[in-house]
XYZ file of C-alpha atoms in Angstrom:
234
model
C 110.646 75.624 101.328
C 109.692 76.256 104.848
C 110.739 79.453 106.770
C 110.548 80.273 110.013
C 110.413 84.064 109.976
C 110.310 86.390 107.022
C 110.609 90.124 108.087
C 110.106 92.518 104.899
C 109.523 95.510 107.293
C 109.993 98.716 105.361
C 111.143 97.166 102.153
C 108.967 99.216 99.814
C 106.915 96.420 99.045
C 103.581 96.902 96.874
C 100.397 95.135 95.872
C 102.085 93.620 92.862
C 104.887 92.727 94.818
C 102.958 90.921 97.653
C 101.152 89.197 94.650
C 104.676 88.162 93.513
C 105.944 86.171 96.429
C 102.530 84.919 97.789
C 103.606 81.425 97.450
C 106.527 82.347 99.651
C 104.549 83.563 102.421
C 102.486 80.519 102.373
C 105.450 78.803 103.844
C 106.395 81.211 106.510
C 105.510 81.059 110.321
C 105.909 84.663 110.867
C 105.525 87.224 108.319
C 105.952 91.349 108.728
C 104.837 93.541 105.969
C 104.774 96.589 108.332
C 105.508 100.256 107.016
C 105.034 98.875 103.071
C 102.765 100.562 100.283
C 100.105 97.729 100.742
C 96.470 98.431 100.099
C 93.162 96.434 100.169
C 94.194 95.146 96.478
C 97.397 93.519 98.118
C 95.592 92.125 101.046
C 93.048 90.233 98.785
C 96.077 88.533 97.674
C 97.343 87.677 101.041
C 93.526 86.690 101.770
C 94.182 83.826 99.137
C 97.546 82.871 101.134
C 95.775 82.772 104.513
C 92.701 80.511 102.457
C 95.377 77.571 101.538
C 95.607 74.485 103.014
C 99.085 74.696 103.057
C 99.247 78.096 105.013
C 101.314 77.764 107.920
C 101.405 81.534 109.150
C 100.812 81.843 112.797
C 101.893 85.785 113.136
C 101.017 88.219 110.696
C 102.264 91.950 111.114
C 100.814 94.823 109.452
C 101.718 97.743 111.472
C 101.341 101.319 109.761
C 99.366 100.013 106.764
C 96.450 102.052 105.499
C 94.139 99.391 104.502
C 90.955 100.799 105.447
C 87.591 99.157 105.307
C 88.099 97.126 102.398
C 91.285 95.715 103.517
C 89.889 94.489 106.694
C 87.172 92.717 104.663
C 89.811 90.935 102.620
C 91.494 90.138 105.629
C 88.369 88.918 107.307
C 87.397 86.596 104.304
C 91.254 84.977 104.709
C 90.911 84.540 108.331
C 87.373 83.063 108.049
C 89.002 80.236 106.515
C 92.502 79.764 108.043
C 93.420 77.134 110.602
C 96.678 78.333 111.269
C 96.973 82.133 112.433
C 97.207 82.723 116.058
C 97.744 86.702 116.003
C 97.435 89.410 113.670
C 99.223 92.435 114.684
C 98.391 95.917 113.454
C 98.514 99.622 114.315
C 95.259 101.383 114.996
C 96.029 105.077 115.530
C 93.416 107.431 113.797
C 96.072 108.436 110.930
C 97.305 104.844 110.419
C 94.256 102.773 110.020
C 91.279 104.779 109.123
C 88.499 102.049 109.571
C 84.685 102.667 110.118
C 82.122 100.238 111.654
C 82.318 98.331 108.219
C 85.730 96.977 108.584
C 85.555 96.687 112.343
C 82.450 94.127 111.450
C 84.509 92.238 109.369
C 86.892 91.075 112.435
C 83.991 91.111 114.614
C 82.167 88.294 112.193
C 85.429 86.458 112.073
C 85.868 86.228 115.735
C 82.030 85.912 116.874
C 79.507 85.251 114.063
C 76.225 86.037 115.888
C 73.927 84.981 112.988
C 73.094 81.918 114.878
C 74.108 79.626 117.497
C 76.226 77.078 115.206
C 77.817 79.991 113.586
C 78.725 81.458 116.665
C 80.277 77.983 117.764
C 82.159 77.711 114.619
C 83.854 81.307 114.655
C 87.424 81.814 115.542
C 88.310 81.460 119.130
C 92.122 81.209 118.950
C 93.114 84.049 116.806
C 94.351 86.854 118.849
C 94.397 90.545 117.462
C 97.075 92.917 118.558
C 97.338 96.519 118.196
C 98.647 99.623 119.964
C 97.562 101.253 122.949
C 94.290 102.539 121.535
C 93.072 98.909 121.554
C 93.135 99.334 125.698
C 91.185 102.628 125.546
C 88.007 102.038 123.141
C 85.211 104.058 124.369
C 82.108 101.397 124.150
C 79.337 104.125 123.875
C 81.329 105.950 120.940
C 82.341 102.665 118.620
C 80.389 99.544 119.387
C 82.082 97.428 116.539
C 85.622 98.342 117.776
C 84.614 97.569 121.068
C 83.317 94.117 120.008
C 86.356 92.960 118.585
C 88.279 94.297 121.449
C 86.110 92.030 123.861
C 86.323 88.924 121.486
C 90.086 89.333 120.864
C 90.469 89.674 124.489
C 88.332 86.628 125.381
C 90.470 84.439 122.763
C 93.882 85.358 124.446
C 92.973 85.134 127.944
C 90.286 82.430 128.050
C 90.368 80.318 124.921
C 89.231 77.160 126.723
C 86.054 78.978 127.284
C 86.013 81.198 124.309
C 83.149 79.648 122.294
C 80.986 79.012 125.263
C 81.039 82.549 126.481
C 80.398 83.980 122.934
C 77.181 81.933 122.802
C 76.245 82.962 126.197
C 76.930 86.572 125.450
C 75.420 86.692 121.907
C 72.275 84.475 122.234
C 70.661 85.949 125.661
C 67.471 83.803 124.875
C 69.588 80.355 124.102
C 66.501 77.924 123.047
C 67.415 74.103 123.470
C 63.851 73.665 122.812
C 64.132 72.383 119.200
C 67.014 69.898 120.073
C 64.854 68.489 122.914
C 61.820 67.871 120.805
C 63.665 65.533 118.978
C 64.043 62.863 121.651
C 64.584 62.932 125.436
C 68.092 61.457 125.048
C 69.151 65.040 124.313
C 68.200 66.292 127.763
C 71.312 65.048 129.221
C 73.732 66.622 126.712
C 71.680 69.973 127.366
C 72.149 69.436 130.646
C 76.169 69.028 130.492
C 76.598 71.910 128.016
C 75.196 74.228 130.668
C 77.365 72.704 133.171
C 80.743 73.125 130.926
C 79.355 76.709 130.223
C 78.774 77.780 133.825
C 82.377 79.047 134.523
C 81.823 81.533 131.259
C 79.590 83.619 133.175
C 81.909 84.752 135.658
C 85.073 85.410 132.993
C 86.553 88.883 133.257
C 88.961 90.324 130.717
C 91.448 93.339 131.135
C 91.073 96.483 129.440
C 92.459 100.359 130.516
C 89.872 100.061 133.326
C 90.897 96.929 134.875
C 89.262 93.784 134.767
C 85.514 93.782 133.174
C 82.925 91.217 133.539
C 81.919 89.366 130.310
C 78.814 87.668 130.181
C 77.862 88.878 133.568
C 74.905 86.765 134.356
C 73.425 86.317 137.477
C 73.096 82.674 138.808
C 69.447 83.140 139.004
C 69.365 84.158 135.166
C 71.666 80.858 133.932
C 69.055 78.796 136.034
C 66.443 79.791 134.381
C 68.152 78.681 131.248
C 68.596 75.476 132.471
C 65.273 75.226 134.074
C 63.795 75.842 130.736
C 65.122 73.063 129.112
C 63.798 70.768 131.973
C 60.518 72.433 131.508
C 60.226 71.270 127.945
C 60.032 67.677 128.579
């Protein structure tokens, strides 16, 4: 069974109900679960759906659902292993989505895992997160975790072809190619080629309520010093 769209908005579905039709959800391209009494427990069932190799979901709507930090972590686990989802829609008003930095961190790690360069590269660069107008007005000084999610989500949406390279430059300011170059000089052209492809990422901007914001914000001199750092090790 393949469904294009399944709209269960305000259908009185709870955690048990979501578990019962998980198999159906697995075969939808667009699923709307907004305005239902689904908690983190139900989202853990949905996480298993997202992790399935048969998952076809591309758009998931979870508006006005009080899932909090535990729900965010459950969703993050599912998103990390999902290959189909393109956009997660949810409401983000203070009364409807009470998440702390712990919850936002779960989303942030999915979009950009900064624990290593390789993990950053393997993060999700095509998933978009869409939430209400508060998304545009995050105060970066008050909520760093939510601000990071905003930046990564906008980057995925506006510059998907550069997202991976830009996140690497943003998250690893001291990017070090030296270990790779010590293996063999044949890696030197590959290192230079990567930096050449990454150069446009230093001037990318995204939109927020204040206009356009520069992402990596790296000067030509700083970027060139990275490149010359590779050459200096040969």
